[in-house]
CSV table of C-alpha atoms and ligand atoms in Angstrom, one decimal:
chain,number,residue,atom,x,y,z
A,187,UNK,CA,24.1,11.7,-45.7
A,188,UNK,CA,26.5,9.1,-44.3
A,189,UNK,CA,26.0,5.6,-45.6
A,190,UNK,CA,24.6,3.3,-42.8
A,191,UNK,CA,24.1,0.3,-44.9
A,192,UNK,CA,26.4,-1.0,-47.7
A,193,UNK,CA,25.2,0.0,-51.1
A,194,UNK,CA,24.6,-3.6,-52.0
A,195,UNK,CA,22.1,-4.2,-49.1
A,196,UNK,CA,18.8,-5.1,-50.6
A,197,UNK,CA,15.6,-3.1,-49.9
A,198,UNK,CA,14.2,-5.9,-47.7
A,199,UNK,CA,17.2,-5.7,-45.3
A,200,UNK,CA,16.8,-1.9,-45.1
A,201,UNK,CA,13.1,-2.1,-44.4
A,202,UNK,CA,13.5,-4.8,-41.9
A,203,UNK,CA,15.9,-2.7,-39.9
A,204,UNK,CA,13.5,0.3,-40.0
A,205,UNK,CA,10.6,-1.9,-39.2
A,206,UNK,CA,12.5,-3.5,-36.3
A,207,UNK,CA,13.2,0.0,-34.9
A,208,UNK,CA,9.5,0.9,-35.1
A,209,UNK,CA,8.5,-2.4,-33.5
A,210,UNK,CA,11.0,-2.0,-30.6
A,211,UNK,CA,9.8,1.6,-29.9
A,212,UNK,CA,6.2,0.4,-29.9
A,213,UNK,CA,7.1,-2.5,-27.6
A,214,UNK,CA,8.9,-0.2,-25.1
A,215,UNK,CA,5.9,2.2,-25.1
A,216,UNK,CA,3.5,-0.7,-24.5
A,217,UNK,CA,5.7,-2.0,-21.6
A,218,UNK,CA,5.9,1.4,-20.0
A,219,UNK,CA,2.1,1.9,-20.2
A,220,UNK,CA,1.6,-1.7,-18.9
A,221,UNK,CA,4.1,-1.1,-15.9
A,222,UNK,CA,2.3,2.1,-15.0
A,223,UNK,CA,-1.2,0.6,-15.0
A,224,UNK,CA,0.1,-2.5,-13.2
A,225,UNK,CA,1.6,-0.4,-10.5
A,226,UNK,CA,-1.6,1.5,-10.0
A,227,UNK,CA,-4.4,-1.0,-10.0
A,228,UNK,CA,-6.7,1.0,-7.8
A,229,UNK,CA,-9.8,-0.9,-6.8
A,230,UNK,CA,-8.7,-4.3,-8.1
A,231,UNK,CA,-8.7,-7.0,-5.3
A,232,UNK,CA,-5.4,-8.9,-5.2
A,233,UNK,CA,-5.7,-12.7,-5.1
A,234,UNK,CA,-3.8,-14.4,-2.3
A,235,UNK,CA,-2.5,-18.0,-1.7
A,236,UNK,CA,-4.8,-18.3,1.3
A,237,UNK,CA,-8.3,-16.8,1.3
A,238,UNK,CA,-7.7,-14.6,4.3
A,239,UNK,CA,-10.5,-12.1,4.8
A,240,UNK,CA,-10.1,-8.8,6.6
A,241,UNK,CA,-13.9,-8.4,6.5
A,242,UNK,CA,-14.2,-11.4,8.7
A,243,UNK,CA,-11.2,-10.9,11.0
A,244,UNK,CA,-11.2,-7.1,11.3
A,245,UNK,CA,-14.8,-6.5,10.5
A,246,UNK,CA,-16.9,-9.2,12.1
A,247,UNK,CA,-14.4,-10.4,14.8
A,248,UNK,CA,-13.1,-6.9,15.4
A,249,UNK,CA,-9.4,-8.0,15.8
A,250,UNK,CA,-7.3,-4.9,16.2
A,251,UNK,CA,-4.9,-4.1,13.2
A,252,UNK,CA,-2.0,-4.2,15.6
A,253,UNK,CA,-2.6,-7.8,16.6
A,254,UNK,CA,-1.2,-8.7,13.2
A,255,UNK,CA,0.5,-5.6,11.9
A,256,UNK,CA,2.5,-5.2,15.1
A,257,UNK,CA,5.1,-2.8,13.8
A,258,UNK,CA,2.8,-0.2,12.2
A,259,UNK,CA,3.1,2.3,15.1
A,260,UNK,CA,6.8,2.0,15.7
A,261,UNK,CA,8.4,1.3,12.3
A,262,UNK,CA,8.4,2.6,8.7
A,263,UNK,CA,7.3,-0.8,7.5
A,264,UNK,CA,4.0,-2.3,8.5
A,265,UNK,CA,4.7,-6.0,8.8
A,266,UNK,CA,2.5,-8.8,7.4
A,267,UNK,CA,2.0,-11.3,10.2
A,268,UNK,CA,4.0,-14.6,10.2
A,269,UNK,CA,2.0,-17.9,10.4
A,270,UNK,CA,2.6,-18.1,14.2
A,271,UNK,CA,0.1,-15.2,14.5
A,272,UNK,CA,-2.6,-17.2,12.6
A,273,UNK,CA,-1.9,-20.2,14.7
A,274,UNK,CA,-2.6,-18.4,18.0
A,275,UNK,CA,-6.2,-19.0,17.0
A,276,UNK,CA,-6.2,-21.6,14.2
A,277,UNK,CA,-4.4,-24.2,16.3
A,278,UNK,CA,-7.9,-24.4,18.0
A,279,UNK,CA,-10.3,-22.8,15.6
A,280,UNK,CA,-11.5,-24.6,12.4
A,281,UNK,CA,-8.6,-27.1,12.6
A,282,UNK,CA,-8.4,-29.1,9.4
A,283,UNK,CA,-10.7,-26.8,7.4
A,284,UNK,CA,-9.7,-27.0,3.7
A,285,UNK,CA,-9.8,-23.2,3.5
A,286,UNK,CA,-6.9,-23.2,6.0
A,287,UNK,CA,-4.8,-25.8,4.3
A,288,UNK,CA,-2.3,-23.2,3.2
A,289,UNK,CA,-1.8,-22.1,6.8
A,290,UNK,CA,-1.3,-25.6,8.2
A,291,UNK,CA,1.0,-26.4,5.3
A,292,UNK,CA,3.1,-23.3,6.0
A,293,UNK,CA,3.2,-24.2,9.7
A,294,UNK,CA,4.3,-27.8,9.2
A,295,UNK,CA,6.9,-27.1,6.6
A,296,UNK,CA,8.1,-23.9,8.3
A,297,UNK,CA,7.8,-22.0,5.0
A,298,UNK,CA,6.2,-18.5,5.2
A,299,UNK,CA,3.0,-18.0,3.2
A,300,UNK,CA,3.9,-16.2,0.0
A,301,UNK,CA,1.4,-13.3,0.3
A,302,UNK,CA,1.2,-11.1,-2.8
A,303,UNK,CA,1.9,-7.4,-2.2
A,304,UNK,CA,-0.9,-5.0,-2.7
A,305,UNK,CA,1.1,-1.8,-2.3
A,306,UNK,CA,4.6,-1.3,-3.5
A,307,UNK,CA,6.0,2.2,-3.8
A,308,UNK,CA,9.0,2.8,-6.0
A,309,UNK,CA,12.3,2.3,-4.2
A,310,UNK,CA,13.3,5.9,-4.6
A,311,UNK,CA,10.4,7.0,-2.4
A,312,UNK,CA,10.8,7.0,1.3
A,313,UNK,CA,7.6,6.2,3.3
A,314,UNK,CA,7.1,5.7,7.0
A,315,UNK,CA,4.0,4.2,8.7
A,316,UNK,CA,4.9,5.4,12.3
A,317,UNK,CA,5.3,9.0,11.2
A,318,UNK,CA,1.7,9.0,9.9
A,319,UNK,CA,0.0,6.9,12.6
A,320,UNK,CA,1.5,9.0,15.4
A,321,UNK,CA,0.5,12.2,13.7
A,322,UNK,CA,-3.2,11.5,13.3
A,323,UNK,CA,-3.4,10.1,9.7
A,324,UNK,CA,-6.0,7.3,9.7
A,325,UNK,CA,-5.4,3.9,8.1
A,326,UNK,CA,-8.5,4.3,6.0
A,327,UNK,CA,-7.4,7.6,4.5
A,328,UNK,CA,-4.8,5.6,2.6
A,329,UNK,CA,-6.2,2.0,2.6
A,330,UNK,CA,-9.9,2.5,2.6
A,331,UNK,CA,-12.4,0.3,4.5
A,332,UNK,CA,-10.1,-2.7,4.8
A,333,UNK,CA,-12.5,-4.0,7.4
A,334,UNK,CA,-15.1,-4.5,4.7
A,335,UNK,CA,-12.8,-6.0,2.1
A,336,UNK,CA,-12.5,-9.7,1.5
A,337,UNK,CA,-9.4,-9.6,-0.6
A,338,UNK,CA,-7.5,-6.3,-0.3
A,339,UNK,CA,-7.3,-3.8,-3.0
A,340,UNK,CA,-5.4,-0.5,-3.4
A,341,UNK,CA,-7.9,2.2,-2.3
A,342,UNK,CA,-5.9,5.2,-3.4
A,343,UNK,CA,-3.4,5.8,-6.2
A,344,UNK,CA,-0.5,6.7,-3.9
A,345,UNK,CA,1.2,8.7,-6.6
A,346,UNK,CA,3.3,11.8,-5.8
A,347,UNK,CA,0.3,14.1,-6.5
A,348,UNK,CA,-1.8,12.2,-4.1
A,349,UNK,CA,0.8,12.3,-1.3
A,350,UNK,CA,1.3,16.0,-1.9
A,351,UNK,CA,-2.4,16.8,-1.8
A,352,UNK,CA,-2.1,16.2,2.0
A,353,UNK,CA,1.5,17.2,2.5
A,354,UNK,CA,0.7,20.7,1.2
A,355,UNK,CA,-2.2,21.1,3.6
A,356,UNK,CA,-2.3,18.5,6.4
A,357,UNK,CA,-4.9,20.5,8.4
A,358,UNK,CA,-7.5,19.3,5.9
A,359,UNK,CA,-7.0,15.7,6.9
A,360,UNK,CA,-5.3,15.2,10.3
A,361,UNK,CA,-7.6,13.6,13.0
A,362,UNK,CA,-7.2,13.0,16.7
A,363,UNK,CA,-4.7,10.2,17.3
A,364,UNK,CA,-7.2,8.0,19.1
A,365,UNK,CA,-9.2,7.9,15.9
A,366,UNK,CA,-6.4,6.6,13.7
A,367,UNK,CA,-7.6,2.9,13.9
A,368,UNK,CA,-11.2,3.9,13.6
A,369,UNK,CA,-11.9,3.1,9.9
A,370,UNK,CA,-15.4,4.5,10.0
A,371,UNK,CA,-14.2,7.9,11.2
A,372,UNK,CA,-15.5,10.8,9.2
A,373,UNK,CA,-14.1,14.3,9.3
A,374,UNK,CA,-16.3,16.7,11.3
A,375,UNK,CA,-17.7,19.9,9.9
A,376,UNK,CA,-15.1,22.0,11.6
A,377,UNK,CA,-12.2,19.9,10.2
A,378,UNK,CA,-10.1,22.9,9.1
A,379,UNK,CA,-10.3,24.4,12.6
A,380,UNK,CA,-9.7,21.1,14.4
A,381,UNK,CA,-7.0,20.1,11.9
A,382,UNK,CA,-5.1,23.4,12.4
A,383,UNK,CA,-5.2,22.8,16.2
A,384,UNK,CA,-3.9,19.2,15.8
A,385,UNK,CA,-1.2,20.3,13.4
A,386,UNK,CA,0.0,22.6,16.2
A,387,UNK,CA,-0.5,20.2,19.0
A,388,UNK,CA,1.3,17.3,17.3
A,389,UNK,CA,4.1,19.7,16.3
A,390,UNK,CA,3.7,18.8,12.6
A,391,UNK,CA,6.2,20.7,10.5
A,392,UNK,CA,3.6,21.7,7.8
A,393,UNK,CA,6.0,24.1,6.0
A,394,UNK,CA,8.6,21.5,5.2
A,395,UNK,CA,6.2,18.6,4.3
A,396,UNK,CA,6.2,19.3,0.6
A,397,UNK,CA,10.0,19.5,0.3
A,398,UNK,CA,11.4,17.0,-2.1
A,399,UNK,CA,13.9,15.7,0.4
A,400,UNK,CA,11.1,14.5,2.8
A,401,UNK,CA,10.2,11.7,0.4
A,402,UNK,CA,13.3,11.5,-1.9
A,403,UNK,CA,16.3,11.1,0.4
B,613,LIG,C1,-5.6,-11.5,11.8
B,613,LIG,C2,-4.5,-10.8,11.2
B,613,LIG,C3,-4.8,-9.4,10.6
B,613,LIG,C4,-5.5,-8.4,11.1
B,613,LIG,C5,-6.3,-8.3,12.4
B,613,LIG,C6,-5.4,-7.3,10.1
B,613,LIG,N1,-4.6,-7.7,9.0
B,613,LIG,FE1,-4.1,-6.6,7.4
B,613,LIG,N2,-3.2,-8.3,6.6
B,613,LIG,C7,-3.1,-9.5,7.2
B,613,LIG,C8,-2.5,-10.4,6.2
B,613,LIG,C9,-2.2,-11.9,6.5
B,613,LIG,C10,-2.2,-9.7,5.1
B,613,LIG,C11,-1.6,-10.2,3.8
B,613,LIG,C12,-2.6,-10.9,2.9
B,613,LIG,C13,-3.6,-9.9,2.3
B,613,LIG,O1,-3.2,-8.9,1.7
B,613,LIG,O2,-4.8,-10.1,2.5
B,613,LIG,C14,-2.6,-8.3,5.3
B,613,LIG,C15,-2.5,-7.3,4.4
B,613,LIG,C16,-2.9,-6.0,4.7
B,613,LIG,C17,-2.8,-4.9,3.8
B,613,LIG,C18,-2.2,-5.0,2.4
B,613,LIG,C19,-0.7,-5.0,2.4
B,613,LIG,C20,0.0,-5.0,1.1
B,613,LIG,O3,0.3,-6.1,0.6
B,613,LIG,O4,0.2,-3.9,0.6
B,613,LIG,C21,-3.3,-3.8,4.4
B,613,LIG,C22,-3.3,-2.4,3.8
B,613,LIG,C23,-3.8,-4.2,5.7
B,613,LIG,N3,-3.5,-5.5,5.8
B,613,LIG,C24,-4.4,-3.3,6.5
B,613,LIG,C25,-5.0,-3.7,7.7
B,613,LIG,C26,-5.7,-2.8,8.6
B,613,LIG,C27,-6.0,-1.4,8.3
B,613,LIG,C28,-6.2,-3.6,9.6
B,613,LIG,C29,-7.0,-3.2,10.8
B,613,LIG,C30,-8.3,-2.6,10.4
B,613,LIG,C31,-5.7,-5.0,9.4
B,613,LIG,N4,-5.0,-5.0,8.3
B,613,LIG,C32,-5.9,-6.0,10.3
B,613,LIG,C33,-3.5,-9.8,8.5
B,613,LIG,C34,-4.2,-9.0,9.3
B,614,LIG,C1,-7.9,-13.9,17.0
B,614,LIG,C2,-8.2,-15.2,16.4
B,614,LIG,C3,-7.8,-15.3,14.9
B,614,LIG,C4,-6.6,-15.1,14.3
B,614,LIG,C5,-5.3,-14.5,14.9
B,614,LIG,C6,-6.7,-15.5,12.9
B,614,LIG,N1,-8.0,-16.0,12.7
B,614,LIG,FE1,-8.7,-16.8,11.0
B,614,LIG,N2,-10.5,-17.1,11.8
B,614,LIG,C7,-10.8,-16.8,13.1
B,614,LIG,C8,-12.2,-17.2,13.4
B,614,LIG,C9,-13.0,-17.1,14.7
B,614,LIG,C10,-12.7,-17.6,12.1
B,614,LIG,C11,-14.1,-18.0,11.8
B,614,LIG,C12,-14.3,-19.5,12.0
B,614,LIG,C13,-15.7,-19.9,11.7
B,614,LIG,O1,-16.3,-19.4,10.7
B,614,LIG,O2,-16.2,-20.8,12.4
B,614,LIG,C14,-11.6,-17.6,11.2
B,614,LIG,C15,-11.7,-18.0,9.9
B,614,LIG,C16,-10.6,-18.0,9.0
B,614,LIG,C17,-10.7,-18.5,7.6
B,614,LIG,C18,-11.9,-19.1,6.9
B,614,LIG,C19,-12.0,-20.5,7.3
B,614,LIG,C20,-13.3,-21.1,6.8
B,614,LIG,O3,-13.7,-22.1,7.4
B,614,LIG,O4,-13.8,-20.7,5.8
B,614,LIG,C21,-9.4,-18.4,7.1
B,614,LIG,C22,-9.0,-18.8,5.7
B,614,LIG,C23,-8.6,-17.8,8.1
B,614,LIG,N3,-9.4,-17.6,9.2
B,614,LIG,C24,-7.3,-17.5,7.9
B,614,LIG,C25,-6.5,-16.9,8.8
B,614,LIG,C26,-5.1,-16.5,8.6
B,614,LIG,C27,-4.3,-16.7,7.3
B,614,LIG,C28,-4.7,-15.9,9.8
B,614,LIG,C29,-3.3,-15.3,10.0
B,614,LIG,C30,-2.9,-14.2,9.1
B,614,LIG,C31,-5.8,-15.9,10.7
B,614,LIG,N4,-6.8,-16.5,10.1
B,614,LIG,C32,-5.7,-15.4,12.0
B,614,LIG,C33,-10.0,-16.4,14.1
B,614,LIG,C34,-8.7,-16.0,13.9
B,615,LIG,C1,-0.3,8.0,4.7
B,615,LIG,C2,-0.8,6.8,4.1
B,615,LIG,C3,-0.9,5.5,4.9
B,615,LIG,C4,-1.4,5.3,6.1
B,615,LIG,C5,-2.1,6.3,7.1
B,615,LIG,C6,-1.3,3.9,6.4
B,615,LIG,N1,-0.6,3.3,5.3
B,615,LIG,FE1,-0.2,1.3,5.1
B,615,LIG,N2,0.8,1.7,3.4
B,615,LIG,C7,0.9,2.9,2.8
B,615,LIG,C8,1.8,2.9,1.7
B,615,LIG,C9,2.2,4.0,0.8
B,615,LIG,C10,2.3,1.5,1.6
B,615,LIG,C11,3.3,0.9,0.6
B,615,LIG,C12,4.7,1.1,1.2
B,615,LIG,C13,5.8,0.7,0.4
B,615,LIG,O1,5.6,0.1,-0.7
B,615,LIG,O2,7.0,1.0,0.7
B,615,LIG,C14,1.6,0.8,2.7
B,615,LIG,C15,1.8,-0.5,3.0
B,615,LIG,C16,1.2,-1.2,4.0
B,615,LIG,C17,1.3,-2.6,4.3
B,615,LIG,C18,2.2,-3.6,3.5
B,615,LIG,C19,3.6,-3.7,4.2
B,615,LIG,C20,4.4,-2.5,3.9
B,615,LIG,O3,4.7,-1.7,4.9
B,615,LIG,O4,4.8,-2.2,2.8
B,615,LIG,C21,0.5,-2.9,5.4
B,615,LIG,C22,0.4,-4.2,6.1
B,615,LIG,C23,-0.1,-1.7,5.8
B,615,LIG,N3,0.3,-0.7,4.9
B,615,LIG,C24,-0.9,-1.5,6.9
B,615,LIG,C25,-1.4,-0.3,7.4
B,615,LIG,C26,-2.1,-0.2,8.6
B,615,LIG,C27,-2.5,-1.3,9.6
B,615,LIG,C28,-2.4,1.2,8.8
B,615,LIG,C29,-3.1,1.9,10.0
B,615,LIG,C30,-2.6,1.5,11.3
B,615,LIG,C31,-1.7,1.8,7.7
B,615,LIG,N4,-1.2,0.9,6.9
B,615,LIG,C32,-1.8,3.2,7.5
B,615,LIG,C33,0.3,4.1,3.2
B,615,LIG,C34,-0.4,4.2,4.4
B,616,LIG,C1,-3.6,12.5,4.8
B,616,LIG,C2,-2.3,13.1,5.0
B,616,LIG,C3,-1.0,12.5,4.4
B,616,LIG,C4,-0.9,11.7,3.3
B,616,LIG,C5,-2.0,11.2,2.3
B,616,LIG,C6,0.5,11.3,3.2
B,616,LIG,N1,1.2,11.9,4.3
B,616,LIG,FE1,3.2,11.8,4.6
B,616,LIG,N2,2.9,12.8,6.4
B,616,LIG,C7,1.8,13.4,6.8
B,616,LIG,C8,2.0,13.9,8.1
B,616,LIG,C9,0.9,14.6,9.0
B,616,LIG,C10,3.3,13.7,8.5
B,616,LIG,C11,4.0,14.0,9.8
B,616,LIG,C12,4.9,15.2,9.7
B,616,LIG,C13,5.7,15.5,10.9
B,616,LIG,O1,6.1,14.6,11.6
B,616,LIG,O2,6.0,16.7,11.1
B,616,LIG,C14,3.9,13.0,7.3
B,616,LIG,C15,5.2,12.6,7.3
B,616,LIG,C16,5.8,12.0,6.2
B,616,LIG,C17,7.2,11.7,6.1
B,616,LIG,C18,8.3,12.0,7.1
B,616,LIG,C19,8.7,10.8,7.9
B,616,LIG,C20,9.8,11.1,8.8
B,616,LIG,O3,10.2,10.1,9.4
B,616,LIG,O4,10.3,12.2,8.9
B,616,LIG,C21,7.4,11.0,4.9
B,616,LIG,C22,8.7,10.5,4.3
B,616,LIG,C23,6.1,11.0,4.2
B,616,LIG,N3,5.2,11.6,5.1
B,616,LIG,C24,5.9,10.4,3.0
B,616,LIG,C25,4.6,10.2,2.4
B,616,LIG,C26,4.4,9.6,1.1
B,616,LIG,C27,5.4,9.0,0.3
B,616,LIG,C28,3.0,9.6,0.9
B,616,LIG,C29,2.2,9.0,-0.2
B,616,LIG,C30,2.5,7.6,-0.5
B,616,LIG,C31,2.4,10.3,2.1
B,616,LIG,N4,3.4,10.7,2.9
B,616,LIG,C32,1.1,10.6,2.2
B,616,LIG,C33,0.6,13.4,6.1
B,616,LIG,C34,0.3,12.6,5.0
B,617,LIG,C1,5.1,13.4,0.0
B,617,LIG,C2,6.1,12.7,-0.7
B,617,LIG,C3,6.8,13.3,-1.9
B,617,LIG,C4,7.3,14.5,-2.1
B,617,LIG,C5,7.4,15.7,-1.0
B,617,LIG,C6,7.9,14.6,-3.4
B,617,LIG,N1,7.7,13.4,-4.0
B,617,LIG,FE1,8.4,12.9,-5.9
B,617,LIG,N2,7.4,11.1,-5.8
B,617,LIG,C7,6.7,10.7,-4.7
B,617,LIG,C8,6.0,9.5,-5.1
B,617,LIG,C9,5.0,8.7,-4.2
B,617,LIG,C10,6.3,9.2,-6.4
B,617,LIG,C11,5.8,8.1,-7.3
B,617,LIG,C12,6.4,6.8,-7.2
B,617,LIG,C13,5.7,5.7,-7.9
B,617,LIG,O1,5.0,6.1,-8.9
B,617,LIG,O2,5.7,4.6,-7.5
B,617,LIG,C14,7.3,10.2,-6.8
B,617,LIG,C15,7.9,10.3,-8.1
B,617,LIG,C16,8.8,11.3,-8.5
B,617,LIG,C17,9.5,11.3,-9.7
B,617,LIG,C18,9.5,10.2,-10.8
B,617,LIG,C19,8.6,10.5,-11.9
B,617,LIG,C20,7.2,10.0,-11.8
B,617,LIG,O3,6.3,10.8,-12.1
B,617,LIG,O4,7.0,8.9,-11.4
B,617,LIG,C21,10.3,12.4,-9.7
B,617,LIG,C22,11.3,12.8,-10.8
B,617,LIG,C23,10.0,13.1,-8.5
B,617,LIG,N3,9.1,12.4,-7.7
B,617,LIG,C24,10.6,14.3,-8.1
B,617,LIG,C25,10.2,15.1,-7.0
B,617,LIG,C26,10.6,16.5,-6.8
B,617,LIG,C27,11.5,17.3,-7.7
B,617,LIG,C28,10.0,16.9,-5.6
B,617,LIG,C29,10.1,18.3,-4.9
B,617,LIG,C30,9.5,19.4,-5.7
B,617,LIG,C31,9.2,15.7,-5.1
B,617,LIG,N4,9.4,14.7,-6.0
B,617,LIG,C32,8.6,15.7,-3.9
B,617,LIG,C33,6.6,11.3,-3.5
B,617,LIG,C34,7.0,12.6,-3.2
């Protein structure tokens, strides 16, 4: 066996190197496990710098998703609204309320509100909102009943297996386009039949949807 340590190294030094190796391995494992659970905190509401409530704005007030997430139908990325959008109402509504301090502060200092991300796919995965919205995949399939959430949580794991569950058989889930923003929509009993018709009508390329290159480009 080749000599790694000089023969005069004492036992303590040898063991501290082995011990250090074991410690490092354990640390790396712990970090990997931590990163994976951090990434997939399904069902845990994410705290935000301003206590904005979807349940109030989308649920009670019934404001359309597109009033704030303006790019969701036309772009890959669904934008989070800038403070201007809040000010279309809050320049008149509840002016000076302490709950809105973060909004007025952002407006006056021209600094965007630092919203925390709830969803964040790995960079090596391509995703597009418009491709789904325009092909009859409802917001609630992926995000759940946002209109009933105060702070938003991740409703589905959004792992590869979860994406593929639909990409392998979209007819099971695709709904009429006019129902995409209806978060209370439930699949009818004849979903498979209706889904197959819609897949054809929307010209969805079901055979290619599970190809690696669709999501990893
Ligand atoms: C009045 C503006 C407004 C409306 C209307 C609105 N949202 Fe939002 N949305 C926000 C803001 C601000 C955030 C960022 C703060 C947060 O996560 O709560 C956000 C965040 C989100 C997120 C989490 C984004 C992330 O970080 O991953 C989802 C999902 C979402 N909205 C979906 C919807 C859906 C679906 C609708 C329609 C039912 C909707 N929103 C209506 C303003 C709005
Ligand atoms: C279309 C109008 C509209 C828009 C746009 C809007 N809000 Fe509101 N918001 C309201 C109304 C109405 C209330 C309820 C006021 C009340 O309870 O009297 C409210 C209440 C709130 C409250 C609770 C205030 C309190 O008194 O507890 C917060 C926080 C809030 N909004 C944040 C936001 C943020 C952040 C945005 C931008 C992302 C936004 N709102 C955009 C209409 C709007
Ligand atoms: C097929 C599943 C799916 C559907 C349908 C869907 N989303 Fe998303 N949404 C995602 C994923 C995945 C992400 C994370 C994207 C990323 O990290 O690149 C996301 C992120 C977001 C974000 C954060 C900003 C962003 O783009 O990263 C907002 C806001 C959002 N979605 C709103 C909506 C709204 C509003 C609808 C309905 C009109 C909707 N989503 C429909 C899967 C979906
Ligand atoms: C409930 C069904 C469903 C789920 C869940 C779903 N997709 Fe899709 N996806 C579709 C449909 C339908 C299309 C449209 C196919 C077409 O245009 O032919 C599509 C298209 C795509 C495209 C092609 C976009 C383009 O511009 O060509 C990508 C990329 C994609 N999905 C990624 C994802 C990822 C990543 C996830 C998981 C985070 C996901 N999808 C979850 C149904 C789904
Ligand atoms: C519908 C979209 C989609 C398709 C199609 C797809 N993937 Fe993925 N892939 C993902 C998502 C989402 C992740 C997870 C990213 C994350 O955890 O944040 C992923 C992760 C991975 C990873 C990283 C390992 C892991 O488990 O996190 C590898 C490797 C991979 N995919 C390979 C493939 C190969 C090979 C194919 C074709 C057989 C394929 N993918 C098809 C969406 C897809």
